[in-house]
Amino acid sequence: MLAISLLASVAAVGIMAPHAAQAQTGGEAATHDFNIPARTLSEALADFGRQSGMQVNVDADEIRDRASPGVSGRMSSDQALNRLLAGTGLTWRLNNGFVTLQPAPQTAQASGDTRSTVNLGSLRVEGQQSGGNGGFGRDGSVGTGGAAGGADEIFAAPRAVSVVTREEMDRTPARHAADLIAEVPGVTSAVNRLNPGLSVNIRGMQDFGRVNMMIDGMRQNFVQNGHQGRNGQMYVDPELLTAVAIERGPRSNVYGMGAIAGSVDFKTIGPEDILNGESDRIGARLRATTGLGGEGNGVNFLGSAAIAGRLTDNIELMAAYSRRDIGDYDVGTKGDDGLANFTFTGADGLETISRIKYASQLQESALIKARWTLGDGHVVQLLISTEK
């Protein structure tokens, strides 16, 4: 039988053993029957040494005036020692096969904080990801404030993010795709009224792949020549969009790779924008806009038709068609800034211009989506989009 050693001071060097670790000797690995009542810590440690067959090295000053709650039952030596030291402010470690006691790490309560400490049992914390197009994707991409989420969610992102919602597009109808981002700070586009293409500029940078322009997360920068996208453009129809998500500045996610200026993602409409709730099995949407007489300024027709169906609870289909017919721009005839400023000398002398020729657009777009929801956030989607 080994007796407990009370030392005036102990200089111990070793590796701290976690409380739940198994002891390193054969006696520690086995279980023992312990019957140690609550008493002073020095007496409890003496009983522990006799009942476990282990030797405990302590500093007499460290255990003076300390009490132990005791331990009873069959268990391993390390479990019994943990219970003996509960509430004493001491912990233990193994040093060359001997158990050495030392003060436990200082806690907030020991440092003068009188707030009580509560030990909690096992807790389970659950959360729910925002559905639909709202919120942020698992890859960190920006949401679009769709039916299941509001555009205010972008303010939770610690970066420069803007979202143009469908409501904002309808409030100021876009004559050209560049009009969609006209009010976004730090973002503009080189506008050519003779070309419906879009080339986004973020904070003075564009082309050469500096801006990642996407449709539903798929890069669309059109390479017009052989200089690595020098005049990178894309074509998009505002009628078939549900939102535009813009991130200014570089990002470390999949959409920001190689795009030092930022990214722009044009989100197209989906079955959830046509169907009214999960109970609907089929739905349709018609939109049409035209100019009125001389005030129309060349807006002959802007409109779209879309139909969607839910075949099963996890299979959805949608098809949409859009047409934009915009005539030449009329500069007007009233005021000092009217016809007088639109004259030039041609081969036959002075010619007065009342319309800007070749400013008209006739654009037809089609969009087909098929979506298969697999569950647990996994979706397989087929998207076909054409522009003419």
Tab-separated table of C-alpha atoms in Angstrom:
chain	number	residue	atom	x	y	z
A	1	MET	CA	0.000	0.000	0.000
A	2	LEU	CA	1.317	3.394	-1.000
A	3	ALA	CA	1.006	6.323	1.341
A	4	ILE	CA	0.253	9.906	0.348
A	5	SER	CA	3.231	12.251	0.336
A	6	LEU	CA	2.788	15.802	1.600
A	7	LEU	CA	5.584	17.958	0.235
A	8	ALA	CA	6.418	21.519	1.172
A	9	SER	CA	6.969	22.369	-2.473
A	10	VAL	CA	7.007	20.365	-5.659
A	11	ALA	CA	8.646	21.380	-8.929
A	12	ALA	CA	6.819	19.173	-11.401
A	13	VAL	CA	7.358	19.037	-15.128
A	14	GLY	CA	5.059	16.926	-17.262
A	15	ILE	CA	2.186	16.877	-19.697
A	16	MET	CA	-1.282	17.882	-18.515
A	17	ALA	CA	-3.669	14.950	-18.742
A	18	PRO	CA	-7.327	15.737	-19.591
A	19	HIS	CA	-9.782	14.876	-16.862
A	20	ALA	CA	-11.377	12.226	-19.012
A	21	ALA	CA	-8.068	10.625	-20.006
A	22	GLN	CA	-7.245	7.132	-18.923
A	23	ALA	CA	-4.366	6.753	-16.461
A	24	GLN	CA	-1.037	5.442	-17.685
A	25	THR	CA	-0.425	2.641	-15.216
A	26	GLY	CA	-2.173	-0.659	-14.904
A	27	GLY	CA	-3.654	0.313	-11.519
A	28	GLU	CA	-5.199	3.472	-12.945
A	29	ALA	CA	-6.747	1.755	-15.965
A	30	ALA	CA	-8.691	-0.657	-13.726
A	31	THR	CA	-11.798	0.238	-11.761
A	32	HIS	CA	-11.955	0.243	-7.970
A	33	ASP	CA	-14.580	0.406	-5.252
A	34	PHE	CA	-14.338	3.810	-3.583
A	35	ASN	CA	-15.959	4.816	-0.288
A	36	ILE	CA	-14.624	8.224	0.703
A	37	PRO	CA	-17.016	10.436	2.704
A	38	ALA	CA	-16.964	14.224	2.564
A	39	ARG	CA	-14.070	15.475	4.688
A	40	THR	CA	-10.999	17.638	4.518
A	41	LEU	CA	-9.092	17.341	1.258
A	42	SER	CA	-5.955	16.008	2.941
A	43	GLU	CA	-7.904	13.167	4.563
A	44	ALA	CA	-9.822	12.431	1.354
A	45	LEU	CA	-6.585	12.208	-0.651
A	46	ALA	CA	-5.116	9.831	1.931
A	47	ASP	CA	-8.170	7.573	1.586
A	48	PHE	CA	-7.883	7.814	-2.212
A	49	GLY	CA	-4.258	6.684	-2.084
A	50	ARG	CA	-5.120	3.652	0.044
A	51	GLN	CA	-8.147	2.599	-2.019
A	52	SER	CA	-6.629	3.186	-5.480
A	53	GLY	CA	-3.046	2.127	-4.801
A	54	MET	CA	-1.750	5.372	-6.338
A	55	GLN	CA	0.636	7.953	-4.924
A	56	VAL	CA	-0.424	11.604	-4.997
A	57	ASN	CA	2.128	14.408	-4.692
A	58	VAL	CA	0.770	17.691	-3.322
A	59	ASP	CA	1.895	20.977	-1.841
A	60	ALA	CA	0.676	21.110	1.768
A	61	ASP	CA	-0.108	24.823	1.439
A	62	GLU	CA	-2.322	24.171	-1.594
A	63	ILE	CA	-4.665	21.741	0.178
A	64	ARG	CA	-4.801	23.461	3.566
A	65	ASP	CA	-8.334	24.539	4.572
A	66	ARG	CA	-9.869	22.832	1.516
A	67	ALA	CA	-12.725	20.316	1.718
A	68	SER	CA	-13.646	17.470	-0.613
A	69	PRO	CA	-17.210	16.345	-1.425
A	70	GLY	CA	-16.078	12.709	-1.311
A	71	VAL	CA	-16.822	9.899	-3.749
A	72	SER	CA	-18.599	6.565	-3.566
A	73	GLY	CA	-19.030	3.723	-6.048
A	74	ARG	CA	-17.071	1.614	-8.501
A	75	MET	CA	-15.190	3.650	-11.104
A	76	SER	CA	-11.764	4.323	-12.531
A	77	SER	CA	-9.150	6.182	-10.518
A	78	ASP	CA	-9.217	9.287	-12.714
A	79	GLN	CA	-13.012	9.549	-12.396
A	80	ALA	CA	-12.790	9.231	-8.627
A	81	LEU	CA	-10.045	11.850	-8.438
A	82	ASN	CA	-12.055	14.293	-10.547
A	83	ARG	CA	-14.979	13.958	-8.140
A	84	LEU	CA	-12.765	14.373	-5.098
A	85	LEU	CA	-11.349	17.625	-6.487
A	86	ALA	CA	-14.708	19.049	-7.596
A	87	GLY	CA	-15.122	22.540	-6.199
A	88	THR	CA	-11.656	22.647	-4.627
A	89	GLY	CA	-10.043	24.825	-7.282
A	90	LEU	CA	-7.418	22.162	-7.961
A	91	THR	CA	-6.699	19.933	-10.916
A	92	TRP	CA	-4.288	17.057	-11.489
A	93	ARG	CA	-1.780	15.796	-13.984
A	94	LEU	CA	0.407	12.745	-14.473
A	95	ASN	CA	4.129	13.167	-13.925
A	96	ASN	CA	6.339	10.098	-14.326
A	97	GLY	CA	3.545	7.814	-13.161
A	98	PHE	CA	2.672	9.953	-10.103
A	99	VAL	CA	-0.384	12.156	-9.673
A	100	THR	CA	0.498	15.784	-8.994
A	101	LEU	CA	-2.042	18.391	-7.885
A	102	GLN	CA	-1.923	22.025	-8.935
A	103	PRO	CA	-4.273	25.038	-9.026
A	104	ALA	CA	-6.907	24.930	-11.738
A	105	PRO	CA	-6.855	27.660	-14.439
A	106	GLN	CA	-8.233	30.944	-13.136
A	107	THR	CA	-11.908	31.485	-13.915
A	108	ALA	CA	-13.937	34.655	-14.136
A	109	GLN	CA	-15.349	33.994	-10.668
A	110	ALA	CA	-11.882	33.517	-9.140
A	111	SER	CA	-10.652	36.739	-10.703
A	112	GLY	CA	-13.240	38.818	-8.841
A	113	ASP	CA	-16.294	38.416	-11.057
A	114	THR	CA	-19.055	37.559	-8.617
A	115	ARG	CA	-21.488	36.379	-11.266
A	116	SER	CA	-22.504	32.782	-10.725
A	117	THR	CA	-21.483	30.033	-13.094
A	118	VAL	CA	-24.119	27.627	-14.364
A	119	ASN	CA	-23.151	24.241	-15.773
A	120	LEU	CA	-25.526	23.273	-18.553
A	121	GLY	CA	-26.257	19.838	-19.875
A	122	SER	CA	-26.228	18.848	-23.528
A	123	LEU	CA	-27.818	21.488	-25.754
A	124	ARG	CA	-29.051	21.201	-29.335
A	125	VAL	CA	-29.092	24.350	-31.462
A	126	GLU	CA	-30.944	24.306	-34.768
A	127	GLY	CA	-31.383	26.886	-37.533
A	128	GLN	CA	-33.220	27.171	-40.795
A	129	GLN	CA	-31.775	28.515	-44.028
A	130	SER	CA	-33.791	31.160	-45.849
A	131	GLY	CA	-35.677	29.563	-48.702
A	132	GLY	CA	-36.402	30.826	-52.193
A	133	ASN	CA	-34.153	33.518	-53.599
A	134	GLY	CA	-33.869	35.460	-50.334
A	135	GLY	CA	-30.941	35.588	-47.958
A	136	PHE	CA	-27.501	34.201	-48.681
A	137	GLY	CA	-26.595	30.979	-50.392
A	138	ARG	CA	-24.424	28.276	-48.873
A	139	ASP	CA	-21.533	29.557	-51.010
A	140	GLY	CA	-21.916	33.100	-49.672
A	141	SER	CA	-23.644	34.475	-52.743
A	142	VAL	CA	-26.090	37.338	-52.287
A	143	GLY	CA	-29.806	36.692	-52.082
A	144	THR	CA	-32.325	38.657	-54.088
A	145	GLY	CA	-35.177	39.386	-51.726
A	146	GLY	CA	-37.554	36.966	-53.402
A	147	ALA	CA	-40.843	35.697	-52.100
A	148	ALA	CA	-39.239	34.006	-49.115
A	149	GLY	CA	-36.879	36.784	-48.102
A	150	GLY	CA	-36.678	40.563	-48.065
A	151	ALA	CA	-34.091	42.767	-49.715
A	152	ASP	CA	-33.236	44.088	-46.236
A	153	GLU	CA	-31.287	40.871	-45.642
A	154	ILE	CA	-28.384	42.345	-47.635
A	155	PHE	CA	-27.617	44.627	-44.683
A	156	ALA	CA	-26.418	41.561	-42.772
A	157	ALA	CA	-23.471	41.247	-45.171
A	158	PRO	CA	-20.251	43.005	-44.063
A	159	ARG	CA	-19.474	44.117	-47.607
A	160	ALA	CA	-20.706	46.458	-50.364
A	161	VAL	CA	-23.862	44.759	-51.635
A	162	SER	CA	-26.872	46.102	-53.547
A	163	VAL	CA	-30.024	44.400	-54.817
A	164	VAL	CA	-32.419	45.749	-57.444
A	165	THR	CA	-35.792	44.094	-56.840
A	166	ARG	CA	-38.608	43.460	-59.301
A	167	GLU	CA	-40.641	46.200	-57.631
A	168	GLU	CA	-37.895	48.734	-58.341
A	169	MET	CA	-37.685	47.626	-61.978
A	170	ASP	CA	-41.440	48.104	-62.410
A	171	ARG	CA	-41.342	51.520	-60.747
A	172	THR	CA	-38.897	52.786	-63.394
A	173	PRO	CA	-39.283	50.625	-66.523
A	174	ALA	CA	-36.004	50.007	-68.321
A	175	ARG	CA	-35.745	51.131	-71.941
A	176	HIS	CA	-32.252	49.588	-72.079
A	177	ALA	CA	-30.741	46.887	-69.853
A	178	ALA	CA	-28.242	49.464	-68.569
A	179	ASP	CA	-31.131	51.334	-66.944
A	180	LEU	CA	-31.450	48.501	-64.405
A	181	ILE	CA	-28.274	49.557	-62.594
A	182	ALA	CA	-28.462	53.298	-63.233
A	183	GLU	CA	-29.263	54.103	-59.579
A	184	VAL	CA	-26.813	51.682	-57.938
A	185	PRO	CA	-23.921	53.594	-56.288
A	186	GLY	CA	-20.512	52.929	-57.797
A	187	VAL	CA	-21.965	51.002	-60.742
A	188	THR	CA	-22.560	52.133	-64.316
A	189	SER	CA	-22.544	50.759	-67.842
A	190	ALA	CA	-21.254	51.865	-71.201
A	191	VAL	CA	-24.565	52.483	-72.997
A	192	ASN	CA	-24.940	52.169	-76.741
A	193	ARG	CA	-28.547	52.661	-77.740
A	194	LEU	CA	-27.813	50.904	-81.015
A	195	ASN	CA	-26.756	47.759	-79.138
A	196	PRO	CA	-28.850	46.088	-76.414
A	197	GLY	CA	-25.695	44.520	-74.952
A	198	LEU	CA	-24.536	45.362	-71.437
A	199	SER	CA	-21.005	45.940	-70.126
A	200	VAL	CA	-20.997	46.682	-66.389
A	201	ASN	CA	-18.474	49.073	-64.832
A	202	ILE	CA	-17.863	48.846	-61.063
A	203	ARG	CA	-15.840	51.603	-59.406
A	204	GLY	CA	-14.245	52.576	-62.704
A	205	MET	CA	-13.196	49.043	-63.706
A	206	GLN	CA	-14.629	46.906	-66.481
A	207	ASP	CA	-13.647	44.586	-69.357
A	208	PHE	CA	-10.819	42.026	-69.321
A	209	GLY	CA	-12.890	39.926	-66.893
A	210	ARG	CA	-12.659	42.490	-64.087
A	211	VAL	CA	-16.439	42.234	-63.537
A	212	ASN	CA	-18.102	38.831	-63.383
A	213	MET	CA	-21.443	39.291	-65.162
A	214	MET	CA	-23.767	36.335	-64.607
A	215	ILE	CA	-27.256	35.051	-65.256
A	216	ASP	CA	-28.441	32.810	-62.416
A	217	GLY	CA	-24.847	32.371	-61.262
A	218	MET	CA	-23.498	31.419	-64.715
A	219	ARG	CA	-20.875	33.698	-66.235
A	220	GLN	CA	-22.021	35.354	-69.471
A	221	ASN	CA	-19.275	37.811	-70.462
A	222	PHE	CA	-19.392	37.720	-74.237
A	223	VAL	CA	-15.959	37.735	-75.916
A	224	GLN	CA	-16.360	40.001	-78.935
A	225	ASN	CA	-12.739	39.784	-80.075
A	226	GLY	CA	-9.555	37.896	-79.317
A	227	HIS	CA	-8.240	40.128	-76.543
A	228	GLN	CA	-9.492	38.080	-73.599
A	229	GLY	CA	-12.854	39.751	-73.318
A	230	ARG	CA	-11.669	43.287	-73.963
A	231	ASN	CA	-15.230	44.277	-74.860
A	232	GLY	CA	-16.926	41.703	-72.667
A	233	GLN	CA	-20.693	42.023	-73.026
A	234	MET	CA	-23.815	40.142	-72.125
A	235	TYR	CA	-27.420	40.256	-73.247
A	236	VAL	CA	-30.328	40.181	-70.834
A	237	ASP	CA	-34.021	41.027	-71.084
A	238	PRO	CA	-35.379	43.032	-68.129
A	239	GLU	CA	-38.828	41.481	-68.637
A	240	LEU	CA	-37.555	38.053	-67.619
A	241	LEU	CA	-35.727	39.146	-64.469
A	242	THR	CA	-36.789	38.940	-60.849
A	243	ALA	CA	-33.799	40.749	-59.283
A	244	VAL	CA	-30.225	41.935	-59.822
A	245	ALA	CA	-27.602	41.250	-57.118
A	246	ILE	CA	-24.447	43.397	-57.210
A	247	GLU	CA	-21.287	42.975	-55.125
A	248	ARG	CA	-18.687	45.735	-55.346
A	249	GLY	CA	-15.110	44.701	-54.720
A	250	PRO	CA	-13.267	41.369	-54.822
A	251	ARG	CA	-14.691	38.285	-53.116
A	252	SER	CA	-13.086	35.000	-52.156
A	253	ASN	CA	-16.049	32.806	-53.134
A	254	VAL	CA	-16.563	30.996	-56.431
A	255	TYR	CA	-18.183	34.042	-58.069
A	256	GLY	CA	-15.381	36.428	-57.157
A	257	MET	CA	-12.419	34.457	-58.482
A	258	GLY	CA	-10.512	36.568	-61.001
A	259	ALA	CA	-13.007	39.444	-60.787
A	260	ILE	CA	-11.179	42.245	-58.999
A	261	ALA	CA	-13.975	44.785	-59.500
A	262	GLY	CA	-16.903	42.685	-58.318
A	263	SER	CA	-19.803	40.713	-59.710
A	264	VAL	CA	-23.322	41.258	-61.049
A	265	ASP	CA	-25.845	38.421	-61.038
A	266	PHE	CA	-29.088	38.801	-63.013
A	267	LYS	CA	-31.677	36.455	-61.490
A	268	THR	CA	-34.303	35.223	-63.953
A	269	ILE	CA	-37.882	34.408	-63.060
A	270	GLY	CA	-38.724	30.891	-61.928
A	271	PRO	CA	-41.793	28.773	-61.212
A	272	GLU	CA	-42.024	30.286	-57.718
A	273	ASP	CA	-42.632	33.710	-59.324
A	274	ILE	CA	-45.564	32.404	-61.385
A	275	LEU	CA	-47.228	29.923	-59.062
A	276	ASN	CA	-49.115	31.323	-56.086
A	277	GLY	CA	-47.947	29.183	-53.197
A	278	GLU	CA	-47.116	25.499	-52.929
A	279	SER	CA	-50.726	24.422	-53.494
A	280	ASP	CA	-50.892	25.793	-57.065
A	281	ARG	CA	-50.252	23.271	-59.820
A	282	ILE	CA	-50.386	25.606	-62.812
A	283	GLY	CA	-50.177	29.360	-63.281
A	284	ALA	CA	-49.608	32.021	-65.925
A	285	ARG	CA	-48.514	35.651	-66.065
A	286	LEU	CA	-49.033	38.272	-68.769
A	287	ARG	CA	-47.359	41.677	-68.866
A	288	ALA	CA	-47.688	44.385	-71.540
A	289	THR	CA	-46.630	48.021	-71.858
A	290	THR	CA	-46.937	50.475	-74.734
A	291	GLY	CA	-46.550	54.170	-75.363
A	292	LEU	CA	-49.537	56.469	-75.773
A	293	GLY	CA	-49.577	58.495	-78.977
A	294	GLY	CA	-46.854	61.087	-79.340
A	295	GLU	CA	-45.867	60.704	-75.679
A	296	GLY	CA	-44.733	57.130	-76.208
A	297	ASN	CA	-41.354	58.241	-77.577
A	298	GLY	CA	-40.871	55.121	-79.635
A	299	VAL	CA	-42.013	52.571	-77.055
A	300	ASN	CA	-44.169	50.440	-79.312
A	301	PHE	CA	-44.450	47.360	-77.121
A	302	LEU	CA	-42.810	45.836	-74.050
A	303	GLY	CA	-44.286	42.637	-72.720
A	304	SER	CA	-43.943	39.005	-71.792
A	305	ALA	CA	-45.926	35.836	-71.221
A	306	ALA	CA	-44.978	33.061	-68.814
A	307	ILE	CA	-46.558	29.767	-67.786
A	308	ALA	CA	-45.444	27.403	-65.035
A	309	GLY	CA	-46.577	24.044	-63.732
A	310	ARG	CA	-45.790	21.796	-60.781
A	311	LEU	CA	-45.902	18.194	-61.997
A	312	THR	CA	-45.101	16.700	-58.598
A	313	ASP	CA	-44.034	18.062	-55.235
A	314	ASN	CA	-40.423	18.221	-56.431
A	315	ILE	CA	-40.619	18.693	-60.234
A	316	GLU	CA	-41.456	22.130	-61.710
A	317	LEU	CA	-41.475	23.482	-65.269
A	318	MET	CA	-41.653	27.027	-66.622
A	319	ALA	CA	-41.570	28.654	-70.069
A	320	ALA	CA	-41.536	32.383	-70.831
A	321	TYR	CA	-41.405	34.589	-73.928
A	322	SER	CA	-40.658	38.309	-74.127
A	323	ARG	CA	-40.751	40.908	-76.896
A	324	ARG	CA	-39.371	44.449	-76.900
A	325	ASP	CA	-40.209	46.764	-79.815
A	326	ILE	CA	-38.711	50.227	-79.408
A	327	GLY	CA	-38.659	52.715	-82.278
A	328	ASP	CA	-36.235	55.503	-83.084
A	329	TYR	CA	-35.735	58.147	-80.435
A	330	ASP	CA	-37.670	61.393	-81.025
A	331	VAL	CA	-35.685	64.466	-80.010
A	332	GLY	CA	-38.783	66.688	-79.945
A	333	THR	CA	-39.640	70.014	-81.548
A	334	LYS	CA	-40.288	72.279	-78.568
A	335	GLY	CA	-37.959	74.717	-76.860
A	336	ASP	CA	-34.527	76.131	-77.670
A	337	ASP	CA	-32.899	72.723	-77.276
A	338	GLY	CA	-35.096	71.144	-79.917
A	339	LEU	CA	-34.511	70.966	-83.652
A	340	ALA	CA	-32.005	73.828	-83.729
A	341	ASN	CA	-29.346	71.706	-82.052
A	342	PHE	CA	-29.889	68.702	-84.322
A	343	THR	CA	-28.879	70.060	-87.714
A	344	PHE	CA	-25.776	69.360	-89.692
A	345	THR	CA	-24.377	70.142	-93.127
A	346	GLY	CA	-24.673	67.218	-95.500
A	347	ALA	CA	-24.047	66.753	-99.173
A	348	ASP	CA	-27.296	68.478	-100.011
A	349	GLY	CA	-26.937	71.291	-97.498
A	350	LEU	CA	-28.681	71.609	-94.134
A	351	GLU	CA	-30.775	68.693	-92.968
A	352	THR	CA	-33.001	68.883	-89.900
A	353	ILE	CA	-33.099	65.774	-87.703
A	354	SER	CA	-36.305	65.015	-85.806
A	355	ARG	CA	-35.438	61.413	-84.943
A	356	ILE	CA	-32.231	59.643	-83.999
A	357	LYS	CA	-31.928	56.984	-86.669
A	358	TYR	CA	-30.890	53.413	-85.898
A	359	ALA	CA	-31.802	53.836	-82.227
A	360	SER	CA	-34.634	51.336	-82.527
A	361	GLN	CA	-34.581	47.868	-80.998
A	362	LEU	CA	-36.518	44.713	-81.739
A	363	GLN	CA	-35.577	42.072	-79.206
A	364	GLU	CA	-37.163	38.672	-78.632
A	365	SER	CA	-36.230	36.449	-75.707
A	366	ALA	CA	-37.245	32.995	-74.540
A	367	LEU	CA	-36.593	31.215	-71.255
A	368	ILE	CA	-37.242	27.594	-70.266
A	369	LYS	CA	-36.599	26.164	-66.809
A	370	ALA	CA	-36.969	22.636	-65.463
A	371	ARG	CA	-36.264	22.071	-61.779
A	372	TRP	CA	-35.953	18.858	-59.784
A	373	THR	CA	-35.734	19.307	-56.012
A	374	LEU	CA	-33.879	16.403	-54.420
A	375	GLY	CA	-34.273	17.512	-50.815
A	376	ASP	CA	-31.869	18.751	-48.151
A	377	GLY	CA	-31.133	21.874	-50.199
A	378	HIS	CA	-30.070	19.996	-53.353
A	379	VAL	CA	-31.638	21.038	-56.680
A	380	VAL	CA	-31.011	19.953	-60.276
A	381	GLN	CA	-32.038	22.683	-62.723
A	382	LEU	CA	-32.006	22.891	-66.523
A	383	LEU	CA	-32.057	26.403	-68.003
A	384	ILE	CA	-32.373	27.317	-71.681
A	385	SER	CA	-32.255	30.991	-72.657
A	386	THR	CA	-32.217	32.600	-76.094
A	387	GLU	CA	-31.922	36.209	-77.239
A	388	LYS	CA	-32.627	37.502	-80.749
